[in-house]
Coordinates of C-alpha atoms in Angstrom, one line a residue:
X5 CA 127.1 107.6 74.0
X6 CA 128.4 104.0 73.9
X7 CA 126.2 101.2 72.8
X8 CA 125.7 98.8 75.7
X9 CA 124.0 95.6 75.2
X10 CA 121.0 95.3 77.5
X11 CA 121.2 92.7 80.2
X12 CA 118.4 90.4 79.0
X13 CA 116.4 88.3 81.4
X14 CA 117.0 84.6 81.3
X15 CA 114.0 82.3 80.5
X16 CA 113.4 81.7 84.2
X17 CA 113.7 85.4 85.1
X18 CA 111.3 86.3 82.3
X19 CA 108.8 83.7 83.4
X20 CA 109.1 84.9 87.0
X21 CA 108.7 88.6 86.0
X22 CA 105.6 87.9 83.8
X23 CA 104.0 85.7 86.5
X24 CA 104.6 88.5 89.0
X25 CA 103.0 91.1 86.8
X26 CA 100.0 88.9 85.9
X27 CA 99.5 87.5 89.4
X28 CA 100.0 90.9 91.1
X29 CA 97.5 92.6 88.8
X30 CA 94.9 89.8 89.1
X31 CA 95.2 89.9 92.9
X32 CA 94.9 93.7 93.2
X33 CA 91.9 93.8 90.8
X34 CA 90.2 91.0 92.6
X35 CA 90.7 92.5 96.0
X36 CA 89.5 95.8 94.7
X37 CA 86.3 94.2 93.2
X38 CA 85.7 92.4 96.5
X39 CA 85.4 95.7 98.2
X40 CA 82.7 97.1 95.9
X41 CA 79.8 95.8 98.0
X42 CA 81.2 97.8 100.9
X43 CA 81.4 101.0 98.8
X44 CA 85.2 101.1 98.9
X45 CA 88.1 100.6 96.7
X46 CA 91.3 98.9 97.9
X47 CA 93.3 102.2 98.3
X48 CA 90.5 103.7 100.4
X49 CA 90.2 100.7 102.6
X50 CA 94.0 100.6 103.0
X51 CA 93.9 104.2 104.3
X52 CA 91.1 103.8 106.8
X53 CA 92.6 100.5 107.9
X54 CA 96.0 102.1 108.6
X55 CA 94.3 105.0 110.4
X56 CA 92.3 102.4 112.6
X57 CA 95.7 100.9 113.7
X58 CA 97.4 104.2 114.4
X59 CA 97.6 105.8 117.9
X60 CA 94.5 107.9 118.4
X61 CA 93.4 106.9 114.9
X62 CA 95.3 109.7 113.2
X63 CA 98.5 110.1 111.1
X64 CA 100.2 113.0 109.4
X65 CA 99.3 112.9 105.7
X66 CA 102.9 112.8 104.6
X67 CA 103.6 109.8 106.8
X68 CA 100.4 108.0 105.6
X69 CA 101.5 108.7 102.0
X70 CA 104.7 106.8 102.6
X71 CA 103.0 103.9 104.4
X72 CA 100.4 103.3 101.6
X73 CA 102.9 104.2 98.8
X74 CA 100.8 106.9 97.3
X75 CA 101.8 110.4 96.0
X76 CA 100.7 113.2 98.3
X77 CA 98.5 114.4 95.5
X78 CA 96.7 111.0 95.1
X79 CA 96.4 110.7 98.9
X80 CA 94.8 114.2 99.0
X81 CA 92.2 113.2 96.4
X82 CA 91.4 110.0 98.2
X83 CA 91.2 111.8 101.6
X84 CA 88.7 114.2 100.0
X85 CA 86.5 111.3 99.0
X86 CA 86.7 109.7 102.4
X87 CA 86.1 113.1 104.1
X88 CA 82.9 113.6 102.0
X89 CA 81.6 110.3 103.3
X90 CA 82.3 111.3 106.9
X91 CA 85.0 108.6 107.4
X92 CA 88.0 111.0 108.0
X93 CA 88.7 114.6 109.0
X94 CA 91.6 116.8 108.1
X95 CA 93.1 119.4 110.4
X96 CA 96.4 121.3 110.6
X97 CA 99.2 119.3 112.2
X98 CA 99.7 120.8 115.8
X99 CA 102.8 123.0 115.9
X100 CA 103.3 122.8 112.1
X101 CA 101.0 124.9 109.9
X102 CA 102.3 123.1 106.8
X103 CA 101.4 119.6 107.9
X104 CA 98.0 118.0 107.8
X105 CA 96.6 115.4 110.2
X106 CA 94.2 112.9 108.9
X107 CA 91.9 111.4 111.6
X108 CA 89.5 108.4 111.3
X109 CA 86.0 109.3 112.5
X110 CA 83.7 107.0 114.5
X111 CA 81.9 106.4 111.2
X112 CA 85.2 105.6 109.6
X113 CA 86.1 103.1 112.3
X114 CA 82.6 101.5 112.0
X115 CA 83.3 101.2 108.2
X116 CA 86.6 99.4 108.9
X117 CA 84.9 97.1 111.4
X118 CA 82.1 96.3 108.9
X119 CA 84.5 95.7 106.0
X120 CA 87.4 93.9 107.7
X121 CA 85.9 90.4 107.9
X122 CA 85.0 90.3 104.2
X123 CA 88.3 91.8 103.2
X124 CA 90.3 89.4 105.3
X125 CA 88.3 86.5 103.9
X126 CA 89.2 87.8 100.4
X127 CA 92.9 88.1 101.2
X128 CA 92.9 84.6 102.6
X129 CA 91.0 83.0 99.7
X130 CA 92.9 84.8 97.0
X131 CA 96.4 84.7 98.4
X132 CA 97.2 83.2 101.8
X133 CA 95.2 79.9 101.3
X134 CA 96.8 79.4 97.9
X135 CA 100.3 79.1 99.5
X136 CA 101.9 76.9 102.0
X137 CA 103.0 78.4 105.3
X138 CA 106.6 78.3 104.0
X139 CA 105.6 80.1 100.8
X140 CA 103.8 82.8 102.8
X141 CA 106.9 83.4 104.8
X142 CA 109.2 83.4 101.7
X143 CA 106.8 85.8 99.8
X144 CA 106.9 88.2 102.8
X145 CA 110.7 88.1 102.8
X146 CA 110.9 88.6 99.1
X147 CA 108.5 91.5 99.0
X148 CA 110.3 93.1 102.0
X149 CA 113.6 92.8 100.1
X150 CA 112.0 94.4 97.0
X151 CA 110.4 97.2 99.1
X152 CA 113.7 98.0 100.9
X153 CA 115.5 98.1 97.6
X154 CA 113.1 100.8 96.4
X155 CA 113.7 103.1 99.4

């Protein structure tokens, strides 16, 4: 095994990396905290929100796991919590006994409708309104590039 010198980050790269870590964690924790009054955490809200936007308010669990970037195991645990609250149902995927279809219930849709205004206000106050329109566009482009590089 050869000894290869690591490719160290420059001062600017290190500053950017640390700012990304700190800001990202602060943002996610704040958004999560802001959902507590609604009886949700951010990952739960993301799931019911995605289902509310899907045709017929349902998605295959494997597809939803990819969309929300969760392991199938973690999504299964989260879906169980949401199902206990009456916000989603699970059923075998039609024509494929191995697949599972997660469907948003009427109560789940009502929860999205109740929660969305507060969540959107939180996203605006904590992220969007902190940036210029150009920065918002650039951030979107940067995160798309990062996401595509992970696939």
